[in-house]
Coordinates of C-alpha atoms and ligand atoms in Angstrom, one line a residue:
M242 CA -54.9 55.2 -27.9
Y243 CA -54.3 54.5 -24.2
D244 CA -52.9 57.0 -21.8
L245 CA -51.2 54.1 -20.1
V246 CA -50.5 50.5 -20.8
I247 CA -49.1 48.4 -18.0
I248 CA -47.2 45.2 -18.6
G249 CA -47.5 42.9 -15.6
G250 CA -50.5 42.4 -13.3
G251 CA -48.8 42.0 -9.9
P252 CA -49.1 44.5 -7.0
G253 CA -47.1 47.1 -8.9
G254 CA -49.1 46.8 -12.0
Y255 CA -52.6 46.3 -10.7
N256 CA -52.3 49.1 -8.1
C257 CA -50.9 51.4 -10.8
A258 CA -54.0 50.5 -12.9
I259 CA -56.5 51.1 -10.2
R260 CA -55.1 54.5 -9.3
A261 CA -54.8 55.5 -13.0
G262 CA -58.4 54.4 -13.5
Q263 CA -59.5 56.4 -10.5
L264 CA -57.7 59.5 -11.9
G265 CA -59.5 59.1 -15.2
L266 CA -56.6 57.8 -17.3
K267 CA -57.5 55.4 -20.1
T268 CA -55.6 52.4 -19.0
A269 CA -54.9 48.8 -20.0
I270 CA -53.1 46.1 -18.1
I271 CA -51.5 43.1 -19.7
E272 CA -50.9 39.8 -17.8
K273 CA -49.5 36.6 -19.2
R274 CA -50.1 34.3 -16.2
G275 CA -53.9 34.0 -16.9
K276 CA -54.7 35.5 -13.5
L277 CA -54.0 38.9 -12.0
G278 CA -52.1 39.4 -8.7
G279 CA -48.6 38.5 -9.9
T280 CA -46.1 36.6 -7.8
C281 CA -47.6 38.0 -4.6
L282 CA -51.1 36.8 -5.0
N283 CA -50.5 33.6 -7.0
V284 CA -47.2 32.1 -5.7
G285 CA -45.9 34.5 -3.0
C286 CA -47.3 36.6 -0.2
I287 CA -50.8 35.2 0.0
P288 CA -50.4 31.5 -0.4
S289 CA -47.3 31.5 1.9
K290 CA -49.3 33.4 4.6
A291 CA -52.2 31.0 4.2
L292 CA -49.9 28.1 5.0
L293 CA -48.1 30.0 7.7
H294 CA -51.4 30.8 9.4
A295 CA -52.8 27.3 9.2
S296 CA -49.6 25.5 10.2
E297 CA -49.3 27.9 13.2
Y298 CA -52.7 26.8 14.4
Y299 CA -51.8 23.1 13.9
E300 CA -48.6 23.5 15.9
A301 CA -50.3 25.6 18.6
A302 CA -53.0 22.9 19.0
S303 CA -50.4 20.4 20.2
K304 CA -47.8 22.6 21.8
T305 CA -49.5 25.7 23.2
F306 CA -53.1 24.7 23.8
P307 CA -52.5 22.2 26.6
S308 CA -50.8 24.8 28.8
M309 CA -53.8 27.0 28.5
G310 CA -56.2 24.2 29.5
V311 CA -57.4 23.3 26.0
R312 CA -57.0 19.6 25.4
V313 CA -57.2 18.4 21.8
T314 CA -57.5 14.7 21.2
G315 CA -57.1 13.0 17.9
L316 CA -55.3 16.0 16.3
S317 CA -54.2 15.2 12.8
L318 CA -53.1 17.0 9.7
D319 CA -55.4 17.2 6.7
L320 CA -52.8 18.5 4.2
P321 CA -55.0 18.4 1.1
Q322 CA -57.5 20.6 3.0
M323 CA -54.7 22.9 4.2
L324 CA -53.5 23.3 0.6
K325 CA -57.1 23.8 -0.7
Q326 CA -58.0 26.6 1.7
K327 CA -54.7 28.3 0.5
D328 CA -55.8 27.9 -3.1
D329 CA -59.3 29.1 -2.3
S330 CA -57.9 32.3 -0.7
V331 CA -55.8 32.9 -3.8
D332 CA -58.7 32.3 -6.1
G333 CA -61.0 34.6 -4.3
L334 CA -58.4 37.4 -4.2
T335 CA -57.4 37.1 -7.8
K336 CA -61.0 37.4 -8.8
G337 CA -61.3 40.4 -6.5
V338 CA -58.4 42.1 -8.4
E339 CA -60.1 41.4 -11.7
F340 CA -63.3 43.0 -10.3
L341 CA -61.3 46.1 -9.3
M342 CA -60.1 46.4 -12.9
K343 CA -63.7 46.5 -14.1
K344 CA -64.8 48.8 -11.4
N345 CA -62.0 51.3 -12.3
K346 CA -62.6 50.9 -16.1
V347 CA -59.3 49.4 -16.8
D348 CA -59.0 47.0 -19.8
Y349 CA -57.5 43.7 -18.6
I350 CA -55.8 41.9 -21.5
K351 CA -54.7 38.3 -21.0
G352 CA -51.4 37.7 -22.9
A353 CA -47.7 38.4 -23.0
G354 CA -46.8 42.1 -23.7
R355 CA -43.7 43.1 -25.8
I356 CA -42.6 46.6 -26.5
V357 CA -42.3 47.2 -30.2
S358 CA -41.3 50.8 -29.9
A359 CA -41.9 53.6 -27.4
G360 CA -45.7 54.0 -27.5
S361 CA -46.5 50.6 -29.0
V362 CA -47.0 47.2 -27.2
E363 CA -47.8 44.0 -29.0
V364 CA -49.8 41.4 -27.0
T365 CA -49.7 37.7 -27.8
A366 CA -52.7 35.9 -26.3
I367 CA -52.4 32.3 -25.0
D368 CA -54.0 31.0 -28.2
G369 CA -51.3 32.9 -30.3
A370 CA -53.6 35.7 -31.4
K371 CA -51.8 39.1 -31.6
Q372 CA -52.9 42.7 -31.2
T373 CA -51.1 45.9 -30.9
L374 CA -51.9 48.6 -28.3
E375 CA -50.9 52.2 -28.8
A376 CA -50.0 54.1 -25.6
K377 CA -48.8 57.5 -24.6
N378 CA -47.1 55.8 -21.6
I379 CA -45.9 52.3 -20.8
V380 CA -45.2 51.0 -17.3
I381 CA -43.1 47.9 -17.0
A382 CA -44.1 45.9 -13.9
T383 CA -42.9 42.4 -14.9
G384 CA -41.6 41.5 -11.4
S385 CA -39.1 38.8 -10.6
V386 CA -38.3 35.1 -10.5
P387 CA -36.3 32.9 -8.2
T388 CA -32.5 33.0 -8.6
D389 CA -31.0 29.7 -9.8
L390 CA -28.3 27.9 -7.8
A391 CA -25.6 27.1 -10.3
G392 CA -25.4 23.4 -11.1
I393 CA -28.6 22.5 -9.2
A394 CA -31.6 21.7 -11.4
V395 CA -35.0 22.6 -10.0
D396 CA -37.8 20.1 -10.8
E397 CA -40.4 21.7 -8.4
E398 CA -41.0 18.2 -6.9
Q399 CA -37.9 17.2 -5.0
V400 CA -35.7 20.3 -5.7
V401 CA -38.1 23.2 -5.4
T402 CA -38.3 26.9 -5.4
S403 CA -40.9 28.7 -3.2
T404 CA -43.5 27.8 -5.9
G405 CA -43.1 24.1 -5.4
A406 CA -42.7 24.5 -1.6
L407 CA -46.2 26.0 -1.5
S408 CA -47.8 22.9 -2.9
L409 CA -45.9 19.8 -1.7
P410 CA -48.3 16.9 -1.8
E411 CA -46.9 15.4 1.4
V412 CA -44.8 16.5 4.4
P413 CA -41.2 15.7 3.7
G414 CA -39.3 13.7 6.3
R415 CA -36.2 15.9 5.9
M416 CA -36.1 19.2 4.2
V417 CA -32.9 21.2 3.4
V418 CA -33.4 24.8 2.8
V419 CA -30.7 26.7 0.9
G420 CA -30.7 30.4 2.1
A421 CA -31.7 31.7 5.5
G422 CA -33.6 34.6 4.0
V423 CA -37.3 35.4 4.2
I424 CA -38.6 32.6 2.0
G425 CA -36.4 30.0 3.5
L426 CA -37.4 30.8 7.1
E427 CA -41.1 31.3 6.4
L428 CA -41.6 28.2 4.3
G429 CA -39.1 26.2 6.3
S430 CA -41.2 27.1 9.4
V431 CA -44.4 25.9 7.6
W432 CA -42.9 22.4 6.9
R433 CA -41.2 22.1 10.2
R434 CA -44.5 22.8 12.0
L435 CA -46.2 20.1 9.8
G436 CA -43.5 17.6 10.8
A437 CA -40.4 17.9 8.6
E438 CA -36.9 18.0 10.1
V439 CA -35.7 21.3 8.6
T440 CA -32.0 22.2 8.1
V441 CA -31.2 25.7 6.7
V442 CA -27.9 26.1 4.9
E443 CA -26.8 29.8 4.8
F444 CA -23.7 31.2 3.1
F445 CA -23.1 33.9 5.7
D446 CA -22.4 33.2 9.4
R447 CA -25.8 34.6 10.4
I448 CA -29.4 34.4 9.3
T449 CA -31.3 37.2 7.5
P450 CA -28.0 39.0 6.7
G451 CA -29.5 42.5 6.0
M452 CA -31.4 42.7 9.3
D453 CA -30.3 44.5 12.5
S454 CA -28.0 41.9 14.0
E455 CA -29.3 41.9 17.5
I456 CA -32.8 41.2 16.2
S457 CA -31.4 38.5 13.8
T458 CA -29.7 36.8 16.7
A459 CA -32.8 36.9 18.9
F460 CA -34.8 35.5 15.9
Q461 CA -32.4 32.7 15.3
R462 CA -32.5 31.7 18.9
V463 CA -36.2 31.3 18.8
L464 CA -36.2 29.3 15.5
K465 CA -33.5 27.0 17.0
K466 CA -35.6 26.5 20.1
Q467 CA -38.5 25.5 17.8
G468 CA -36.4 22.8 16.3
M469 CA -35.0 24.4 13.1
K470 CA -31.4 23.4 12.4
F471 CA -28.8 25.7 10.9
E472 CA -25.6 25.2 8.9
L473 CA -24.4 28.8 8.9
G474 CA -21.3 29.8 6.9
H475 CA -21.9 27.0 4.4
K476 CA -22.9 26.7 0.8
V477 CA -24.5 23.9 -1.2
A478 CA -22.0 22.4 -3.6
G479 CA -24.4 19.9 -5.2
V480 CA -27.5 17.8 -4.9
E481 CA -27.5 14.2 -6.0
K482 CA -30.7 12.2 -6.5
T483 CA -30.6 8.7 -5.1
G484 CA -33.3 6.0 -5.2
G485 CA -35.9 7.9 -3.2
G486 CA -34.1 10.8 -1.7
L487 CA -31.4 13.5 -2.2
L488 CA -27.8 13.8 -1.0
V489 CA -27.0 17.5 -0.4
S490 CA -23.3 18.2 -0.4
I491 CA -22.4 21.3 1.7
E492 CA -19.0 23.1 2.1
P493 CA -17.8 25.8 4.4
A494 CA -18.1 29.1 2.7
K495 CA -14.5 29.9 3.6
G496 CA -13.3 26.6 2.1
G497 CA -12.8 23.2 3.6
G498 CA -14.1 19.7 3.3
A499 CA -17.6 18.8 2.1
R500 CA -20.2 17.1 4.2
V501 CA -23.4 15.4 3.0
L502 CA -26.9 16.0 4.3
E503 CA -29.7 13.6 3.5
A504 CA -33.0 15.2 2.4
D505 CA -36.3 14.3 0.8
V506 CA -36.9 17.9 -0.5
V507 CA -34.5 20.7 -1.1
L508 CA -35.9 24.3 -1.2
V509 CA -33.7 26.7 -3.0
A510 CA -34.3 30.2 -1.7
I511 CA -31.2 32.3 -2.4
G512 CA -33.0 35.4 -3.6
R513 CA -34.9 36.6 -6.6
K514 CA -33.9 38.3 -9.9
P515 CA -35.7 40.8 -12.0
F516 CA -37.7 39.3 -14.9
T517 CA -37.6 41.2 -18.2
T518 CA -37.3 38.3 -20.7
N519 CA -39.0 38.7 -24.1
L520 CA -40.1 42.2 -23.3
G521 CA -38.6 43.8 -26.3
L522 CA -36.5 46.2 -24.3
E523 CA -33.6 45.8 -26.7
N524 CA -36.0 47.3 -29.4
V525 CA -36.2 50.6 -27.5
G526 CA -32.8 50.6 -25.7
V527 CA -34.1 50.6 -22.1
R528 CA -31.0 50.5 -19.8
F529 CA -30.3 47.8 -17.2
D530 CA -27.7 47.5 -14.4
Q531 CA -25.3 44.6 -14.3
R532 CA -27.7 42.5 -12.2
G533 CA -30.6 43.0 -14.7
F534 CA -32.6 45.6 -12.8
I535 CA -34.1 48.3 -15.0
E536 CA -32.5 51.6 -14.2
T537 CA -34.9 54.4 -13.3
S538 CA -34.9 57.9 -12.0
H539 CA -38.2 58.8 -10.3
F540 CA -39.7 55.6 -12.0
K541 CA -38.7 56.9 -15.5
T542 CA -36.4 54.7 -17.6
N543 CA -33.9 56.3 -20.0
V544 CA -36.5 56.1 -22.7
E545 CA -39.2 58.8 -22.8
G546 CA -42.7 57.5 -22.0
I547 CA -41.4 54.2 -20.5
Y548 CA -41.5 53.6 -16.7
A549 CA -40.5 50.7 -14.5
I550 CA -41.8 49.8 -11.0
G551 CA -41.7 47.0 -8.5
D552 CA -39.3 44.0 -8.4
C553 CA -38.0 44.6 -11.9
T554 CA -36.3 47.8 -10.8
H555 CA -34.2 48.8 -7.8
G556 CA -35.2 48.7 -4.1
P557 CA -36.6 46.1 -1.8
M558 CA -38.5 43.3 -3.5
L559 CA -41.7 43.8 -1.6
A560 CA -45.3 43.9 -2.7
H561 CA -46.0 47.1 -0.8
K562 CA -43.0 48.8 -2.3
A563 CA -44.3 47.8 -5.8
E564 CA -47.7 49.1 -4.8
E565 CA -46.3 52.5 -3.7
E566 CA -44.4 52.9 -6.9
G567 CA -47.5 51.9 -9.0
I568 CA -49.5 54.6 -7.2
A569 CA -46.8 57.2 -7.6
V570 CA -46.4 56.6 -11.4
A571 CA -50.2 56.9 -11.9
Q572 CA -50.2 60.1 -9.9
A573 CA -47.3 61.5 -11.9
L574 CA -49.0 60.7 -15.2
A575 CA -52.2 62.4 -14.0
G576 CA -50.1 65.5 -13.1
K577 CA -50.4 65.0 -9.4
W578 CA -48.0 64.8 -6.5
S579 CA -46.0 61.6 -6.7
H580 CA -43.5 60.4 -4.2
V581 CA -42.3 57.2 -2.5
N582 CA -40.5 57.5 0.9
Y583 CA -38.0 54.7 0.7
D584 CA -36.9 55.4 4.3
V585 CA -40.3 54.1 5.5
I586 CA -40.9 50.8 3.8
P587 CA -41.6 48.1 6.5
N588 CA -40.3 44.6 6.3
V589 CA -42.1 41.7 8.0
I590 CA -41.2 38.1 8.3
Y591 CA -44.4 36.2 9.1
T592 CA -43.0 33.4 11.2
D593 CA -44.1 32.9 14.8
P594 CA -43.0 35.1 16.4
E595 CA -42.9 37.6 13.6
V596 CA -40.1 39.9 12.8
A597 CA -40.9 43.5 11.8
S598 CA -38.6 46.4 11.0
V599 CA -38.6 49.8 9.4
G600 CA -35.8 52.3 8.8
K601 CA -32.2 51.9 9.6
S602 CA -30.5 49.1 11.5
E603 CA -28.0 49.9 14.3
E604 CA -25.2 48.7 12.0
E605 CA -26.3 51.0 9.2
L606 CA -26.4 54.0 11.6
K607 CA -22.9 53.1 12.8
A608 CA -21.6 52.7 9.2
A609 CA -23.0 56.1 8.3
G610 CA -21.5 57.8 11.4
V611 CA -24.9 58.8 12.7
E612 CA -25.1 59.5 16.5
Y613 CA -28.1 57.6 17.8
K614 CA -29.9 56.7 21.0
I615 CA -31.5 53.3 21.8
G616 CA -34.5 52.2 23.7
K617 CA -35.4 48.5 24.2
F618 CA -38.1 46.5 25.8
S619 CA -38.6 42.8 26.1
F620 CA -42.0 41.1 25.6
M621 CA -41.1 39.1 28.7
A622 CA -42.1 42.2 30.7
N623 CA -45.3 43.0 28.7
S624 CA -48.4 42.0 30.5
R625 CA -50.4 41.0 27.4
A626 CA -47.5 38.9 26.1
R627 CA -47.2 37.1 29.5
T628 CA -51.0 36.5 29.6
N629 CA -51.0 35.1 26.1
H630 CA -47.8 32.9 26.7
E631 CA -46.1 34.9 23.9
T632 CA -43.1 36.3 25.7
E633 CA -40.4 35.8 23.0
G634 CA -38.8 38.8 21.5
L635 CA -38.2 42.5 22.0
V636 CA -38.7 46.0 20.6
K637 CA -35.7 48.2 19.7
V638 CA -36.2 51.9 18.9
L639 CA -33.4 53.9 17.3
E640 CA -33.5 57.7 17.4
D641 CA -31.2 60.1 15.6
A642 CA -29.5 62.0 18.5
A643 CA -29.2 65.2 16.6
S644 CA -32.6 65.5 14.9
K645 CA -34.5 63.6 17.6
R646 CA -36.3 61.6 15.0
V647 CA -37.0 57.9 15.1
V648 CA -34.9 56.4 12.3
G649 CA -35.4 52.7 12.9
V650 CA -37.6 50.3 14.8
H651 CA -36.9 46.6 14.9
M652 CA -39.0 44.0 16.6
V653 CA -39.3 40.2 17.2
G654 CA -42.6 39.2 18.8
S655 CA -46.0 37.8 18.3
G656 CA -48.1 40.0 16.0
V657 CA -45.4 42.7 15.4
G658 CA -46.2 42.6 11.7
E659 CA -49.4 44.5 12.6
M660 CA -47.7 46.7 15.1
I661 CA -45.1 48.1 12.7
G662 CA -47.9 50.2 11.0
E663 CA -47.9 52.5 14.1
I664 CA -44.2 53.1 13.6
C665 CA -44.5 53.8 9.9
V666 CA -47.1 56.5 10.6
A667 CA -45.0 58.0 13.4
M668 CA -41.9 58.1 11.1
E669 CA -43.9 59.7 8.3
F670 CA -44.8 62.4 10.7
G671 CA -41.2 62.8 11.8
A672 CA -41.9 61.6 15.3
S673 CA -39.3 61.5 18.1
A674 CA -39.2 58.6 20.5
E675 CA -40.8 61.0 23.1
D676 CA -43.8 61.5 20.8
I677 CA -44.4 57.7 20.8
A678 CA -43.6 57.5 24.5
R679 CA -46.2 60.2 25.3
T680 CA -48.9 58.6 23.2
C681 CA -51.5 56.7 25.2
H682 CA -51.5 53.0 24.2
A683 CA -54.3 50.7 25.2
H684 CA -53.7 48.3 28.1
P685 CA -53.1 45.4 28.0
T686 CA -51.7 45.2 24.5
M687 CA -48.4 44.1 23.0
S688 CA -48.1 47.6 21.5
E689 CA -47.3 48.9 25.0
A690 CA -43.9 47.3 24.5
I691 CA -43.3 49.9 21.8
R692 CA -44.2 52.7 24.1
E693 CA -41.9 51.3 26.8
A694 CA -39.0 50.9 24.3
A695 CA -39.6 54.5 23.2
K696 CA -39.5 55.7 26.8
G697 CA -36.2 53.9 27.1
V698 CA -34.6 56.2 24.5
D699 CA -34.8 59.0 27.1
G700 CA -34.1 56.6 30.0
W701 CA -37.6 56.4 31.6
T702 CA -38.8 52.9 30.8
M703 CA -41.3 52.2 33.6
Q704 CA -42.3 48.6 33.5
A705 CA -39.0 46.8 33.6
Ligands
FAD945 P1 -44.9 40.5 -9.7 O1 -45.8 40.3 -8.5 O2 -43.8 39.5 -9.9 O3 -45.8 40.5 -11.0 C1 -45.3 40.6 -12.2 C2 -46.3 40.0 -13.2 O4 -45.9 40.3 -14.5 C3 -46.3 38.5 -13.2 O5 -47.7 38.0 -12.9 C4 -45.9 38.0 -14.6 O6 -46.6 36.9 -15.1 C5 -46.2 39.3 -15.4 N1 -45.4 39.4 -16.6 C6 -44.1 39.3 -16.7 N2 -43.7 39.6 -18.0 C7 -44.8 39.8 -18.7 C8 -45.1 40.1 -20.0 N3 -44.1 40.3 -20.9 N4 -46.4 40.3 -20.4 C9 -47.4 40.2 -19.5 N5 -47.2 39.9 -18.2 C10 -45.9 39.7 -17.8 N6 -43.7 40.6 -0.5 C11 -44.3 41.2 0.6 O7 -44.3 42.4 0.6 N7 -44.8 40.5 1.6 C12 -44.8 39.1 1.6 O8 -45.3 38.5 2.5 C13 -44.2 38.5 0.5 N8 -44.1 37.1 0.5 C14 -43.6 36.5 -0.6 C15 -43.5 35.1 -0.5 C16 -43.0 34.4 -1.6 C17 -42.9 32.9 -1.6 C18 -42.4 35.2 -2.7 C19 -41.8 34.4 -3.9 C20 -42.5 36.5 -2.7 C21 -43.0 37.2 -1.6 N9 -43.1 38.6 -1.6 C22 -43.6 39.2 -0.5 C23 -42.5 39.4 -2.7 C24 -43.6 39.9 -3.6 O9 -44.3 38.8 -4.1 C25 -43.0 40.8 -4.7 O10 -42.2 41.8 -4.2 C26 -44.2 41.4 -5.5 O11 -45.0 40.4 -6.1 C27 -43.6 42.3 -6.6 O12 -44.6 42.8 -7.4 P2 -44.5 43.2 -8.9 O13 -45.8 43.8 -9.3 O14 -43.3 44.0 -9.1 O15 -44.2 41.9 -9.7
NAI946 P1 -33.3 36.7 0.5 O1 -32.5 37.6 -0.2 O2 -34.2 37.1 1.6 O3 -32.4 35.5 1.2 C1 -31.5 34.7 0.5 C2 -30.5 34.2 1.4 O4 -29.8 33.2 0.7 C3 -29.5 35.2 2.0 O5 -29.4 35.0 3.3 C4 -28.2 34.8 1.2 O6 -27.1 35.1 2.0 C5 -28.4 33.3 1.1 N1 -27.6 32.7 0.0 C6 -27.4 33.2 -1.3 N2 -26.7 32.4 -2.0 C7 -26.5 31.3 -1.2 C8 -25.8 30.0 -1.4 N3 -25.3 29.7 -2.6 N4 -25.8 29.1 -0.4 C9 -26.4 29.4 0.8 N5 -27.0 30.6 1.0 C10 -27.1 31.5 0.0 O7 -34.1 35.9 -0.6 P2 -35.3 34.9 -0.6 O8 -35.5 34.3 0.8 O9 -35.2 34.0 -1.7 O10 -36.5 35.9 -0.9 C11 -36.5 36.7 -2.1 C12 -37.2 38.0 -1.8 O11 -38.6 37.8 -1.8 C13 -36.9 38.6 -0.4 O12 -35.7 39.3 -0.5 C14 -38.1 39.5 -0.2 O13 -37.9 40.7 -0.9 C15 -39.2 38.7 -0.9 N6 -40.0 38.0 0.1 C16 -40.6 38.8 1.1 C17 -41.4 38.2 2.1 C18 -42.0 39.0 3.1 O14 -42.0 40.2 3.0 N7 -42.4 38.4 4.2 C19 -41.6 36.7 2.1 C20 -40.9 36.1 1.1 C21 -40.1 36.7 0.1

């Protein structure tokens, strides 16, 4: 009898397993993919960042190096090697997760899990062999899959989801991306840098609709300057295969005549949906909402002893959110303090420049009727940014005027994905903008822009 059986080996599941193992719970993790790490490690965060990193260097070698006195002659793309180094990173990391299961005495069972009843999970191995695990507690961590675009068939070769877009065997001449969200802009950037002409079609009249709109506007301006094209306020009505290419029919979202874009590859990136197929949830009566997310209260489903974490339940679909929830459930089952602070979950888009935010946007504060103060600082005035030729972007700090706590920070700029960690710590400690402004930051660093923006909240920005 296990204390805990986890179904799904992504960042939610494997982090839950590690923490449970550390806390002495007898734990098993079931994964049907054949490799641990879930979407994130196999077809998500890690391979996309491997391509973003490599393609950024490739573009920099031709566009940025010369202005810094570095001449590269005979620069060329070795796409098979770029894809291989991505696959090598994935392989190494999935093996690392497997090692962590052993280290923490977690049983890793390869196969598909199905809940037979509360406390009982049947596992079907790839060869069809079945076994049943008895468990005091079950954690569902089955993640998510791409949302389909009605009437458009994905073949993962010409019409691809993020999974196909991570392994295109050659650079498409023209790529149409459906959805100006995180996947579309990250993977669109990869293929644009490698030579594709990329057009992004977005239903709303702005990119990254949930983001602070000032940041989103600044972000779009940079992407446009880099050569990415946008068809905002449009939806894709159909994709037709011709001899070699694709005809993508787009229509204004508000109605009107259709136009046709020619493409070699279409990337459909209109969001992801929870994955709970063939899990046996109907056997036990676990409740879903209308969009298929498992309903939970403090990670508990409506069925005693069954929990749900990560992308298959509510909240941002992010690896670190899944990880937080996995840790919290393990802690709860071991009788320890267990909490996730959903107000401090950072969001990063790993383009160049990066976009990073945490907390509330200005629009959200306005809608909630919260009085707030703002401080801003442009990287144009930051000495390190100027030295590095990385002056695009800004930092925006939002402070609740009544409590004097920082409630949101939004940034576009080189390396801001690393810098957001400072803000998360500050917000966890209930910092005011003044706390950040009075903290000594190393010079010359990009992070000084955060300090200057924080000073701006109380009107004493010094370096602009
Ligand atoms: P998943 O990682 O989806 O793992 C669930 C696992 O459960 C899967 O491996 C699946 O095979 C398995 N499973 C399902 N059903 C069963 C069953 N019945 N039996 C056994 N196993 C089962 N997030 C970030 O935070 N940062 C990023 O940079 C980032 N980049 C991304 C890039 C892309 C292209 C994509 C697609 C996603 C990205 N994400 C990123 C999102 C991130 O991948 C997810 O939020 C995260 O993986 C969710 O973790 P999870 O554990 O809930 O589910
Ligand atoms: P998304 O929700 O970020 O963006 C989807 C976009 O598609 C939205 O802007 C939406 O308005 C638009 N859209 C929806 N239907 C449309 C239609 N019919 N026509 C045109 N546009 C349409 O979803 P995305 O990019 O697919 O990513 C899924 C999730 O994966 C993200 O929300 C995020 O949680 C996670 N992710 C995180 C990353 C990171 O943290 N860096 C990287 C990649 C993915």
